[in-house]
Short mmCIF file of C-alpha atoms in Angstrom, two decimals:
data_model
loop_
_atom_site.label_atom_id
_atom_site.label_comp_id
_atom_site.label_asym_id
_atom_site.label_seq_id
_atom_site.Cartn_x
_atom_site.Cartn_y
_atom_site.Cartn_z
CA UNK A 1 156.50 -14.36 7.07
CA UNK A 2 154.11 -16.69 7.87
CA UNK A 3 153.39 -18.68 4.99
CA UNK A 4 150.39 -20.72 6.52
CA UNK A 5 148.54 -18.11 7.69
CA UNK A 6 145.23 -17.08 5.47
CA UNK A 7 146.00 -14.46 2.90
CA UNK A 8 143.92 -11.29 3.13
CA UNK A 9 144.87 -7.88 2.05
CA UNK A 10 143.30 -5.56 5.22
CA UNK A 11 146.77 -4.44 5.57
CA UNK A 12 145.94 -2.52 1.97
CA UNK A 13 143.39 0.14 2.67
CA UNK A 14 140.83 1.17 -0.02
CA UNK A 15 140.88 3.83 -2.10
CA UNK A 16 138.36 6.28 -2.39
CA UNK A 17 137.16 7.93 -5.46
CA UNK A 18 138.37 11.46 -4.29
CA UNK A 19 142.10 10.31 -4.22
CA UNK A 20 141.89 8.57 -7.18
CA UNK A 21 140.36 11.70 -9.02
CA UNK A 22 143.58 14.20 -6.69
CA UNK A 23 146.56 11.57 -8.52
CA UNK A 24 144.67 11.83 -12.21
CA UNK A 25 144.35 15.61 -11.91
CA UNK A 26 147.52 15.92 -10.67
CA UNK A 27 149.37 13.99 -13.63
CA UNK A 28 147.05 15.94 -15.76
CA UNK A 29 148.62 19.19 -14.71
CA UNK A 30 145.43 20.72 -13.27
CA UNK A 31 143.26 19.87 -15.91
CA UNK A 32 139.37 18.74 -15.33
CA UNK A 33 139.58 15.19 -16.01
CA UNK A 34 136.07 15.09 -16.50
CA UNK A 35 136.74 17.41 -19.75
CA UNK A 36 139.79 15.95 -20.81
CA UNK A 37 139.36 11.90 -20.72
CA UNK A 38 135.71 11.04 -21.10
CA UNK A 39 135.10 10.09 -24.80
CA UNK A 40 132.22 8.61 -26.94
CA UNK A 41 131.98 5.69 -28.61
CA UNK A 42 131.14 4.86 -32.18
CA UNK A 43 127.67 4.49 -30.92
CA UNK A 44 127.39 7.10 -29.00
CA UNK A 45 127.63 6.06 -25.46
CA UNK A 46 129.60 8.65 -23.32
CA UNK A 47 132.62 6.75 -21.51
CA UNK A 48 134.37 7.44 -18.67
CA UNK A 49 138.12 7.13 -17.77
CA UNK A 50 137.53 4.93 -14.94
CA UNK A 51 134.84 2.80 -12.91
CA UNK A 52 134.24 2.25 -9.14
CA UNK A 53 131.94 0.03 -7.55
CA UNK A 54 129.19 2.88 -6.87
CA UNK A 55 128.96 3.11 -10.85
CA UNK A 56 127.21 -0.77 -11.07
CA UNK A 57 124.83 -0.16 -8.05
CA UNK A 58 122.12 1.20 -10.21
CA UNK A 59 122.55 -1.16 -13.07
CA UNK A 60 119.00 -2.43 -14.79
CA UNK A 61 120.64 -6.04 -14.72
CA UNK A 62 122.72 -7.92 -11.67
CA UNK A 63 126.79 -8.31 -12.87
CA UNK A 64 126.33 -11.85 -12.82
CA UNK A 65 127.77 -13.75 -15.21
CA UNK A 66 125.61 -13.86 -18.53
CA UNK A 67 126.42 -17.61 -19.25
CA UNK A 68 127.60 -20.73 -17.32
CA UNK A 69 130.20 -22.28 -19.78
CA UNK A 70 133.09 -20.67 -22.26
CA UNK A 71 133.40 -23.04 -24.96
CA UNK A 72 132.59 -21.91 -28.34
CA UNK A 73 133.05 -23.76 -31.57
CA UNK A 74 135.19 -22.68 -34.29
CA UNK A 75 133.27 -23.05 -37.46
CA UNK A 76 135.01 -23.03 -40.72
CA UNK A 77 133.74 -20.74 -43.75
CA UNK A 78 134.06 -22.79 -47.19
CA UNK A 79 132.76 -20.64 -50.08
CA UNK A 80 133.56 -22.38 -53.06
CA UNK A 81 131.51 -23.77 -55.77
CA UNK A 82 133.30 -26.52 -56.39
CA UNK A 83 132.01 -29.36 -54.58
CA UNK A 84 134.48 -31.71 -54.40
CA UNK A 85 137.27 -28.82 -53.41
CA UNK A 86 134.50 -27.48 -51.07
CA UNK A 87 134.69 -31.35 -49.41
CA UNK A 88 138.47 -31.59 -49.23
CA UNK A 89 138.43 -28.03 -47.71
CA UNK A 90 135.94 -29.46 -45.05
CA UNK A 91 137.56 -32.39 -43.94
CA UNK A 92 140.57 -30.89 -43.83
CA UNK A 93 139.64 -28.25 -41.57
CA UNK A 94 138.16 -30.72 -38.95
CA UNK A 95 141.64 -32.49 -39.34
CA UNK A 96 142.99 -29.51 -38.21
CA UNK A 97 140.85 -28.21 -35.39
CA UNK A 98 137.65 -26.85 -36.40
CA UNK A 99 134.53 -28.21 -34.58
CA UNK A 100 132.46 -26.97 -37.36
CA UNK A 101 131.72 -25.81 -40.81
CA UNK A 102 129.98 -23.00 -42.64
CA UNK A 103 128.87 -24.09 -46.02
CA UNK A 104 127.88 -20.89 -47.95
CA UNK A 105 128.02 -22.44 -51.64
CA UNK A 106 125.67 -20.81 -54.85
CA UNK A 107 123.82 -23.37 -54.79
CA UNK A 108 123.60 -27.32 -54.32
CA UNK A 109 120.65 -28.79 -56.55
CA UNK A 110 119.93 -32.38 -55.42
CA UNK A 111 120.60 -35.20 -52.03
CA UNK A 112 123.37 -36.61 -55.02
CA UNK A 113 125.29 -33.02 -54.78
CA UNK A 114 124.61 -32.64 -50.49
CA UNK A 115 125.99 -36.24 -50.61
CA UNK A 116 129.00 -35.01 -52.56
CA UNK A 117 129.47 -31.97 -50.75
CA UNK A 118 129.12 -34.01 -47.19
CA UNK A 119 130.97 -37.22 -47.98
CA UNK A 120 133.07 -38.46 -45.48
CA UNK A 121 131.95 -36.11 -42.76
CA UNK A 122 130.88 -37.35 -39.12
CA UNK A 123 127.87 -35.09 -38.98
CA UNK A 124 126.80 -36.87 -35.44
CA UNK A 125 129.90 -34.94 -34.05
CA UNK A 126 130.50 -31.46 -35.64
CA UNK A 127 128.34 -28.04 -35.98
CA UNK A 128 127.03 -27.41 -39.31
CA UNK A 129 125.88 -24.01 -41.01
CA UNK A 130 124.19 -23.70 -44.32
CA UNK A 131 124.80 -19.91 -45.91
CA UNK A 132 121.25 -18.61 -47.00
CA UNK A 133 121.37 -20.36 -50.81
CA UNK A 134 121.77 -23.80 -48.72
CA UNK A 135 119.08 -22.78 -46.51
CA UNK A 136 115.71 -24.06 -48.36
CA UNK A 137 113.57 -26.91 -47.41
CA UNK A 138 115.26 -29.25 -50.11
CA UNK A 139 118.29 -29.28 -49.03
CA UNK A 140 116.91 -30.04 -45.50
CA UNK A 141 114.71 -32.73 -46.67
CA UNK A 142 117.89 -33.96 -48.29
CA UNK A 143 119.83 -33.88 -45.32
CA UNK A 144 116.77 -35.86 -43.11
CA UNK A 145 117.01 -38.44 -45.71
CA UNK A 146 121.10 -38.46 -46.08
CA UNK A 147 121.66 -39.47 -42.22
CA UNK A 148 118.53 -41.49 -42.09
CA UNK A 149 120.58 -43.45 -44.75
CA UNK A 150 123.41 -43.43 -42.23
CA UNK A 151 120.92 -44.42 -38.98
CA UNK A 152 121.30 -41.13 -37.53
CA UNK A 153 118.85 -38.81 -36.34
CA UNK A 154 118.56 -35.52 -38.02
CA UNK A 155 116.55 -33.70 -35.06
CA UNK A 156 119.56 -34.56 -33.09
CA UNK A 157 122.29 -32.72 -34.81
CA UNK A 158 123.63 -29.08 -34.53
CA UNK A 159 122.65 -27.81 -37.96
CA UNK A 160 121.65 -24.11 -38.26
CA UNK A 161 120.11 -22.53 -41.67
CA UNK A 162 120.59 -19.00 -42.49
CA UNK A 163 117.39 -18.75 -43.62
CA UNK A 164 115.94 -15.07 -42.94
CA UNK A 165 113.42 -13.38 -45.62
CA UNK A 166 112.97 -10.32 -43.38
CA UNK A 167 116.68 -9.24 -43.27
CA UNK A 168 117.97 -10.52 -46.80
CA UNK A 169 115.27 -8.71 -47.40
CA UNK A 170 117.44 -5.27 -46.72
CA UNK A 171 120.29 -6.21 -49.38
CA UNK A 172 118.18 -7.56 -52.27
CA UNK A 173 115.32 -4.82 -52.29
CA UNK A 174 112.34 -7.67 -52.00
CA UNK A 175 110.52 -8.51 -49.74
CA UNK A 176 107.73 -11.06 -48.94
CA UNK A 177 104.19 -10.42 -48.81
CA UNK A 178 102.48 -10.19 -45.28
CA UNK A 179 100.22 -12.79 -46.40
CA UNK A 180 102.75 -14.97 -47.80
CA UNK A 181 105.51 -14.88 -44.71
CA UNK A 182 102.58 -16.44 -42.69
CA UNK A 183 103.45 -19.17 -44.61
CA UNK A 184 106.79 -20.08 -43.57
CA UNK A 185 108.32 -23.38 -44.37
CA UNK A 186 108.05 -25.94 -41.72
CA UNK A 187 110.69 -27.65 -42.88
CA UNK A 188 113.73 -25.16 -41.47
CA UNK A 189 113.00 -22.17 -38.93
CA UNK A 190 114.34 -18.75 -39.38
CA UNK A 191 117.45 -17.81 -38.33
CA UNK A 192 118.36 -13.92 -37.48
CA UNK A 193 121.32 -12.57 -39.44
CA UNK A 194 122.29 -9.55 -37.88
CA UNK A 195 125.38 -9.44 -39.86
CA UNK A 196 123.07 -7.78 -42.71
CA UNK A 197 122.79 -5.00 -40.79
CA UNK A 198 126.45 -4.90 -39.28
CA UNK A 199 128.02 -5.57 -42.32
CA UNK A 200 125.67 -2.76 -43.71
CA UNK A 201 127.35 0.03 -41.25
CA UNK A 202 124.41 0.09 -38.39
CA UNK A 203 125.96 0.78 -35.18
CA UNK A 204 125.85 -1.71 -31.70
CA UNK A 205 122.44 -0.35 -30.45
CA UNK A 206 120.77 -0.84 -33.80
CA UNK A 207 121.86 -3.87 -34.58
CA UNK A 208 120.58 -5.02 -31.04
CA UNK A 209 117.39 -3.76 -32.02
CA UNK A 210 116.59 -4.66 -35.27
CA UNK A 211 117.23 -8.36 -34.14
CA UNK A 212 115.20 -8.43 -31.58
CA UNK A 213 112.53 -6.85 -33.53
CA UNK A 214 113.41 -9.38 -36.30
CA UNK A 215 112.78 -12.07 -33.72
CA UNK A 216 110.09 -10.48 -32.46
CA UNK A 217 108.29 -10.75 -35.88
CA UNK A 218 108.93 -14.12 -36.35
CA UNK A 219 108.02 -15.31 -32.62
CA UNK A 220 104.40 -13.18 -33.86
CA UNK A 221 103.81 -15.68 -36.81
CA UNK A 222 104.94 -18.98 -34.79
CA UNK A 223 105.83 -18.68 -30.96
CA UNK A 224 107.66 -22.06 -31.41
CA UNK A 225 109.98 -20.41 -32.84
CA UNK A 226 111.51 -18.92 -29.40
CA UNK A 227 113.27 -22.71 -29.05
CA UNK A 228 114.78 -22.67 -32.27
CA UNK A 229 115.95 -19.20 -32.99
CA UNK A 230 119.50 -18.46 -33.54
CA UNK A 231 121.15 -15.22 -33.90
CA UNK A 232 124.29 -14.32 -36.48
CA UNK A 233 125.85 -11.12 -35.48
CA UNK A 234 129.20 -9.11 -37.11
CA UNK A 235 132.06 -8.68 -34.17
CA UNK A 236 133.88 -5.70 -35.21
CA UNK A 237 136.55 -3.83 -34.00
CA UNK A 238 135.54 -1.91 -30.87
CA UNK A 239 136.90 -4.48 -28.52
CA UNK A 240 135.05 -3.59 -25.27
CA UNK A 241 131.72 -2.83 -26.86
CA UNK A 242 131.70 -5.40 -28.90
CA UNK A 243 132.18 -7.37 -25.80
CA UNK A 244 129.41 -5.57 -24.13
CA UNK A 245 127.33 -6.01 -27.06
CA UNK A 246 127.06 -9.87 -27.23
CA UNK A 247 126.32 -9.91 -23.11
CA UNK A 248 124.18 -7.61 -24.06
CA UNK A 249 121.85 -9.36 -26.30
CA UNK A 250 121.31 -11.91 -24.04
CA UNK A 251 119.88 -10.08 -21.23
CA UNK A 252 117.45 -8.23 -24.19
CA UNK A 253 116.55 -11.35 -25.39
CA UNK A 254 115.85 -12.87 -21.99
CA UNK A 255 113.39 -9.72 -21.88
CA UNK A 256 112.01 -10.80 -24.90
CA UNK A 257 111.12 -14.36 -24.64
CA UNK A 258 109.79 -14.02 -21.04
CA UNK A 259 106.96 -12.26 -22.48
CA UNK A 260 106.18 -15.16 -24.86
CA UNK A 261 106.60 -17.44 -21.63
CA UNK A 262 109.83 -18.76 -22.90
CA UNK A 263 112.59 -18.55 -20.22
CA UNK A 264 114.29 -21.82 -20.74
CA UNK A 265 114.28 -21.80 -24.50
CA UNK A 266 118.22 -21.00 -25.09
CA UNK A 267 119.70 -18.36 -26.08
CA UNK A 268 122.17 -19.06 -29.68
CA UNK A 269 124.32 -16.79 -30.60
CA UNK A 270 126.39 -16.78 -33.37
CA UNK A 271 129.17 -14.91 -34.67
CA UNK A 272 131.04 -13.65 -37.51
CA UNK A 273 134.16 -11.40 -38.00
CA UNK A 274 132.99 -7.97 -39.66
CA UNK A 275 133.87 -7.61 -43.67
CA UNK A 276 133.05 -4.03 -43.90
CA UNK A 277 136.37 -2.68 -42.46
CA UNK A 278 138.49 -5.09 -44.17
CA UNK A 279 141.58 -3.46 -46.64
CA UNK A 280 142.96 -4.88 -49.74
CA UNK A 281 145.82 -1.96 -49.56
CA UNK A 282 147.46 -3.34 -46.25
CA UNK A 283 145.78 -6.67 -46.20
CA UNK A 284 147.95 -8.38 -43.56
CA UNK A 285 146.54 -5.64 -40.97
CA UNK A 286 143.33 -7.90 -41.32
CA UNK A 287 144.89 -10.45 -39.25
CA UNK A 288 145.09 -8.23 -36.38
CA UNK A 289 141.12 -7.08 -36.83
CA UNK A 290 139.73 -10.62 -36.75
CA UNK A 291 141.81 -11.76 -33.94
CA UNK A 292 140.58 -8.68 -31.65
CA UNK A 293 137.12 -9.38 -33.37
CA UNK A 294 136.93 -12.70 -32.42
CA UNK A 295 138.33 -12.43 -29.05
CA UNK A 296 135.26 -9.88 -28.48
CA UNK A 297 133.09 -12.70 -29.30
CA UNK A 298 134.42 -15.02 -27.37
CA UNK A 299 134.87 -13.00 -24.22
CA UNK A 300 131.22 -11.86 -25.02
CA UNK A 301 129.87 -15.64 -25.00
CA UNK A 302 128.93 -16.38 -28.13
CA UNK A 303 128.67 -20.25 -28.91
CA UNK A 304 129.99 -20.37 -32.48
CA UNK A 305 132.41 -18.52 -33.95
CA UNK A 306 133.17 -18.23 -38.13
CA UNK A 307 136.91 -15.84 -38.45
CA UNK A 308 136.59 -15.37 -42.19
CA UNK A 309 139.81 -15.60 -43.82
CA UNK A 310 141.71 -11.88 -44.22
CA UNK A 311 142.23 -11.79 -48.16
CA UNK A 312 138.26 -13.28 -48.27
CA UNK A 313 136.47 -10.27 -50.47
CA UNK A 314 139.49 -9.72 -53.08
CA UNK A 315 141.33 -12.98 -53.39
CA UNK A 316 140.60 -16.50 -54.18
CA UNK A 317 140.65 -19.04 -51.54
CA UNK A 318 143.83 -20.58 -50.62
CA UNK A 319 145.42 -22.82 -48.09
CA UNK A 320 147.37 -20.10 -46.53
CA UNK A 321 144.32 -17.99 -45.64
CA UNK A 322 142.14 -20.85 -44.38
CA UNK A 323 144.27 -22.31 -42.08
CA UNK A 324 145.60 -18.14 -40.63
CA UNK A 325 141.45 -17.63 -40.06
CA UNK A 326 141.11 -21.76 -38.25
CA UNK A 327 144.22 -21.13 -36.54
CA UNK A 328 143.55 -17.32 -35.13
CA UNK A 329 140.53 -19.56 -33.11
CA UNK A 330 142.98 -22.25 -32.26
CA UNK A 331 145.07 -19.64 -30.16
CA UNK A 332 142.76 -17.76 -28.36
CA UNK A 333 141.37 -21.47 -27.14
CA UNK A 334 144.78 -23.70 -26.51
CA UNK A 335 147.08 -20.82 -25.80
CA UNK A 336 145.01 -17.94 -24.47
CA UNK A 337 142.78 -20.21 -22.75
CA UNK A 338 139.90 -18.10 -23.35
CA UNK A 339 137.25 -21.10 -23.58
CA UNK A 340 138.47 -21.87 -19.87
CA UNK A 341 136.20 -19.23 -18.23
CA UNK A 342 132.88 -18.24 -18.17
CA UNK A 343 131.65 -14.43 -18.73
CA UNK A 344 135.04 -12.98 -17.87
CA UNK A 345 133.53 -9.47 -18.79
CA UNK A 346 131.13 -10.26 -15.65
CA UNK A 347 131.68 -8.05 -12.77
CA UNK A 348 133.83 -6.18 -14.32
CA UNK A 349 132.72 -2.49 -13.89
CA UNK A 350 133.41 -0.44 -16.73
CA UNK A 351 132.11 -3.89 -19.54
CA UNK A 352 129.33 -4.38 -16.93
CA UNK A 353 128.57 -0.28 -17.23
CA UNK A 354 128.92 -0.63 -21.07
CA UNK A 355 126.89 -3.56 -21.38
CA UNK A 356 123.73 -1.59 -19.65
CA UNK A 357 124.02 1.10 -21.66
CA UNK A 358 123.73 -0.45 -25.07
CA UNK A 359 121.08 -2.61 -23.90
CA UNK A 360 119.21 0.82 -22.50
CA UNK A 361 119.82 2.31 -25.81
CA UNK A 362 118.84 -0.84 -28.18
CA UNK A 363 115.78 -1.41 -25.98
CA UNK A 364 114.54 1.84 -26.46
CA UNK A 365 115.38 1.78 -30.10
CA UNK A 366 113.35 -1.65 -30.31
CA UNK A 367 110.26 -0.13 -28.56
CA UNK A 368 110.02 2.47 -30.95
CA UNK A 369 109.91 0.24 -33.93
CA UNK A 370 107.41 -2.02 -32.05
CA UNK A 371 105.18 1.56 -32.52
CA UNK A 372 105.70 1.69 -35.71
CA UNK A 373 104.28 -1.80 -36.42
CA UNK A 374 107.00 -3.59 -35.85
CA UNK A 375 110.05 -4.58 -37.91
CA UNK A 376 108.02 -5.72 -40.79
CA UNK A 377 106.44 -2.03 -41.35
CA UNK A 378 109.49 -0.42 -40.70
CA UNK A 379 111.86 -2.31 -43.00
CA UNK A 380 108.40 -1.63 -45.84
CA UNK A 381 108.27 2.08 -45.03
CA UNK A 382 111.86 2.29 -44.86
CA UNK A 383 112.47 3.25 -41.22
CA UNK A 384 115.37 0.74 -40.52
CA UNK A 385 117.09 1.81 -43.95
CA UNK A 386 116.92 5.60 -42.89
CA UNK A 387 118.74 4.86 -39.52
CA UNK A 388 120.89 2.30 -41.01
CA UNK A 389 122.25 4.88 -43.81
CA UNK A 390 122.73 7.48 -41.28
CA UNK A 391 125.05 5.62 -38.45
CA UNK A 392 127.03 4.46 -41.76
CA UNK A 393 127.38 8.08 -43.17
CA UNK A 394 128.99 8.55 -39.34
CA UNK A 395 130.64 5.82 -39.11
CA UNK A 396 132.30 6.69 -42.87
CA UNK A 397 132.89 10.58 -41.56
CA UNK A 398 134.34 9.53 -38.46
CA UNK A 399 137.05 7.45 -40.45
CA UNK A 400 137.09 10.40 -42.95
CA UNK A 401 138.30 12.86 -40.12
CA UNK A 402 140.47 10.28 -39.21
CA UNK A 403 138.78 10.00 -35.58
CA UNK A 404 138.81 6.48 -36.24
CA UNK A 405 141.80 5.02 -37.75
CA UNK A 406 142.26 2.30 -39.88
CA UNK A 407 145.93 1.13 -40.30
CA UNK A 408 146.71 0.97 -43.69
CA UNK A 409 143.86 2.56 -44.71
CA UNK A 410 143.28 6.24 -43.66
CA UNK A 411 146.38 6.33 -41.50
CA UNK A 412 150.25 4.78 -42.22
CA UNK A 413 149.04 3.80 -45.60
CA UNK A 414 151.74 1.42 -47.50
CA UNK A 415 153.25 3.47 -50.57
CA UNK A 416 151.69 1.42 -52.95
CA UNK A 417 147.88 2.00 -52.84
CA UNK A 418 145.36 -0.54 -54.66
CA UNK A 419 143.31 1.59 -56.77
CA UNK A 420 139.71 0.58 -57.06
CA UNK A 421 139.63 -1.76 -54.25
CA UNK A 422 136.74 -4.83 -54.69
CA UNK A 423 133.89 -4.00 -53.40
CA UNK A 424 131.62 -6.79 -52.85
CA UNK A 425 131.29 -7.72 -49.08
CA UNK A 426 128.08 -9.81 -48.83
CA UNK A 427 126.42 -12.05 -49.19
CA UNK A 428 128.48 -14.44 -51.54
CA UNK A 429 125.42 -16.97 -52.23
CA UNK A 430 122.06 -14.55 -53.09
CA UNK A 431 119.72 -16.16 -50.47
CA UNK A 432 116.59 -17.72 -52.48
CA UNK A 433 112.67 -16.77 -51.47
CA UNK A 434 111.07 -18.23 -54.45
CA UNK A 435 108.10 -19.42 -52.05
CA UNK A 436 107.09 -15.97 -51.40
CA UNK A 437 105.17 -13.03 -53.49
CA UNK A 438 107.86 -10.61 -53.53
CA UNK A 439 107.13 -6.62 -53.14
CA UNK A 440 109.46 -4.06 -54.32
CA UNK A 441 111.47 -2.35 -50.74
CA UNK A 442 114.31 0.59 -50.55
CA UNK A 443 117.50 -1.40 -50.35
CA UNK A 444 120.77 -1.32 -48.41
CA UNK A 445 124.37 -2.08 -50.15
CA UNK A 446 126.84 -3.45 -47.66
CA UNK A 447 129.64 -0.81 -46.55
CA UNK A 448 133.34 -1.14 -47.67
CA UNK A 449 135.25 1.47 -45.87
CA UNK A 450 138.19 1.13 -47.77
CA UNK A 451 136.16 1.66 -51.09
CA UNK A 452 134.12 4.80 -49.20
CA UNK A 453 137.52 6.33 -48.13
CA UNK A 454 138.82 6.01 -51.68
CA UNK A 455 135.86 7.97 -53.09
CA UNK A 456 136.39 10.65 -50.88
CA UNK A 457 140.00 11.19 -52.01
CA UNK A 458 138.85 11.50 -55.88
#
């Protein structure tokens, strides 16, 4: 062998669809593959047992890669109301490898508290996150003043507020006035948190759709807004869709803001690991679901990535748990490698297939709520609630039948069973809207399958 020469692989010849289909129905004993194999996915979208080349030649988008770079930063949830513990917590997780932190406290009420809470913290050189009770114009007055104080320039950190009237909106039953949400604070821009509707059951397509019509609403009261919008979506289980799902969002959102003339504004995407299929019963099978679930968001491109800790809806916060949901992030960057590559999904023709699909099926779903008035008038007249509640009445039936499985939960359950499982999921810190006029909307509770399951067996 010649060990200089180039390396090409003419000598294999390609293989055409035909023979692949003979050597499948051939192991399948005769049977029509095209009966047997296809399935559907929890959203819906037919999918096929394998992908050639001729299946991405009609595909709305090029399979380019979606994104230039892989990194993401791991951002650290810290949910206590404790203060100072809520301060130890943080520094100890940038000691130990987070890049960022997710502050979602009750409440912090004055600069003395955001001092305490931030002491001893290099903002200059991390991420920061406010949950939706941190996300007022106080506290971000306080925080202009705080690194002022320490000659730094606020408008040049990463600091993202989950502040979001029209989706909390959903899960407290109130929303703003029309005239009033023309008002927005200047102080902090809005910030959409699809994990209200993810964490609320609604499948991929919907929750592609209802934030971009969330965005959409918000770009109508201040176009600025394109350049400062970030987006906070659940990754769930369904590895390749979820996958699909955060590509893509970015092509629907690059739909979006060239109509407002807004190309190079950036697209931010955020990401959470889902709460709603969490169990208390077999709790240690969590560890598995936000490792696939944040793989999916990495391999999907998302910049920032919160794994929330596996014991997080039922059990106090400990050391243990924190450092299993930093560390879970840790892996899939210094031993998977994972932040090495850009878009690995890209080109790849059964994610690149998947990824069209959703985005057919969430832009038609956003078009129709743009005729309804947008997402304002449909979350008022109850539109979004009505397809929300029905793709989580699926999703629960699916799971019921035991076409989905959940480990632990509807399938190899432990003997012991926790009866009356908690049931909270979100959100830990009530987001606060006192600046509006309120009016009275159909609301949403957050979906614990493990707690739906359990009903269904009394």
């Amino acid at each position: 062998m010649d060990f200089n020469s180039t390396l090409h692989f003419n000598e294999f010849p390609p293989i055409s669809t035909e023979e692949w289909e003979e050597v499948i129905q051939k192991d399948l004993k005769g049977k029509n593959y095209k009966e047997v194999l296809p399935w559907k996915s929890p959203e819906g979208v037919d999918i096929l047992p394998f992908y050639r080349r001729e299946d991405v030649k009609n595909l709305s988008h090029q399979p380019n890669p979606v994104l230039k770079k892989g990194e993401w930063r791991i951002l650290q949830y810290i949910e206590t109301s404790d203060l100072k513990e809520a301060n130890r917590l943080a520094l100890e997780a940038l000691e130990n490898g987070a890049s960022g932190l997710f502050f979602d406290q009750p409440k912090v009420a004055s600069r003395q508290e955001l001092e305490k809470l931030l002491d001893g913290i290099q903002l200059d050189i991390i991420t920061l996150k406010f949950g939706p009770a941190l996300s007022t114009p106080k506290v971000a007055e306080w925080l202009a003043e705080i690194t002022e104080s320490q000659n730094i320039n606020v408008a040049e950190l990463e600091v993202f507020y989950s502040f979001d009237p029209l989706s909390y909106s959903l899960l407290s039953g109130k929303l703003p006035a029309k005239e009033s949400l023309s008002k927005l604070p200047g102080a902090i821009s809005p910030a959409v948190q699809a994990v209200v509707f993810g964490n609320a059951g609604a499948n991929i397509p919907q929750q592609l759709a209802f934030a971009l019509a969330a965005a959409n609403e918000y770009l109508g009261l201040n176009p600025d807004f394109a350049r400062s919008l970030h987006f906070n979506f659940i990754a769930g289980t369904s590895y390749f869709p979820e996958i699909a799902k955060f590509r893509a969002f970015r092509l629907l959102w690059d739909r979006v803001l060239k109509e407002y003339k807004a190309e190079d504004a950036p697209v931010r995407l955020f990401a959470e690991t889902a709460l709603w299929n969490k169990s208390q019963t077999d709790a240690h099978n969590n560890m598995l679901r936000v490792t696939t679930e944040a793989m999916s968001a990495a391999l999907g491109g998302c910049e920032a990535i919160t794994v929330h800790r596996y014991d997080e809806h039922f059990a106090e916060s400990s050391g243990f748990a924190q450092r299993i949901a930093r560390n879970t992030q840790l892996l899939l960057q210094e031993e998977a490698y994972l932040n090495k590559v850009a878009d690995p999904g890209s080109g790849s023709y059964y994610i690149e297939t998947l990824t069209d699909k959703l985005a057919e099926e969430a832009w038609n779903l956003f078009q129709t709520i743009e005729s309804k008035g947008g997402f304002y008038t449909a979350i008022k007249n109850g539109f979004i609630q009505e397809k929300i509640r029905k793709a989580r009445d699926q999703k629960i039936d699916a799971y019921r039948e035991k076409k989905e499985v959940m480990v632990g939960v509807n399938k190899y359950q432990p003997e012991k069973i926790v009866e009356d499982p908690a049931s909270k999921i979100q959100p830990k810190s009530p987001p606060v809207f006192d600046e509006f006029d309120l009016i009275e909307i159909e609301s949403i509770e957050p979906l614990n399958m493990e707690v739906e399951l359990q009903k269904g067996d009394a």
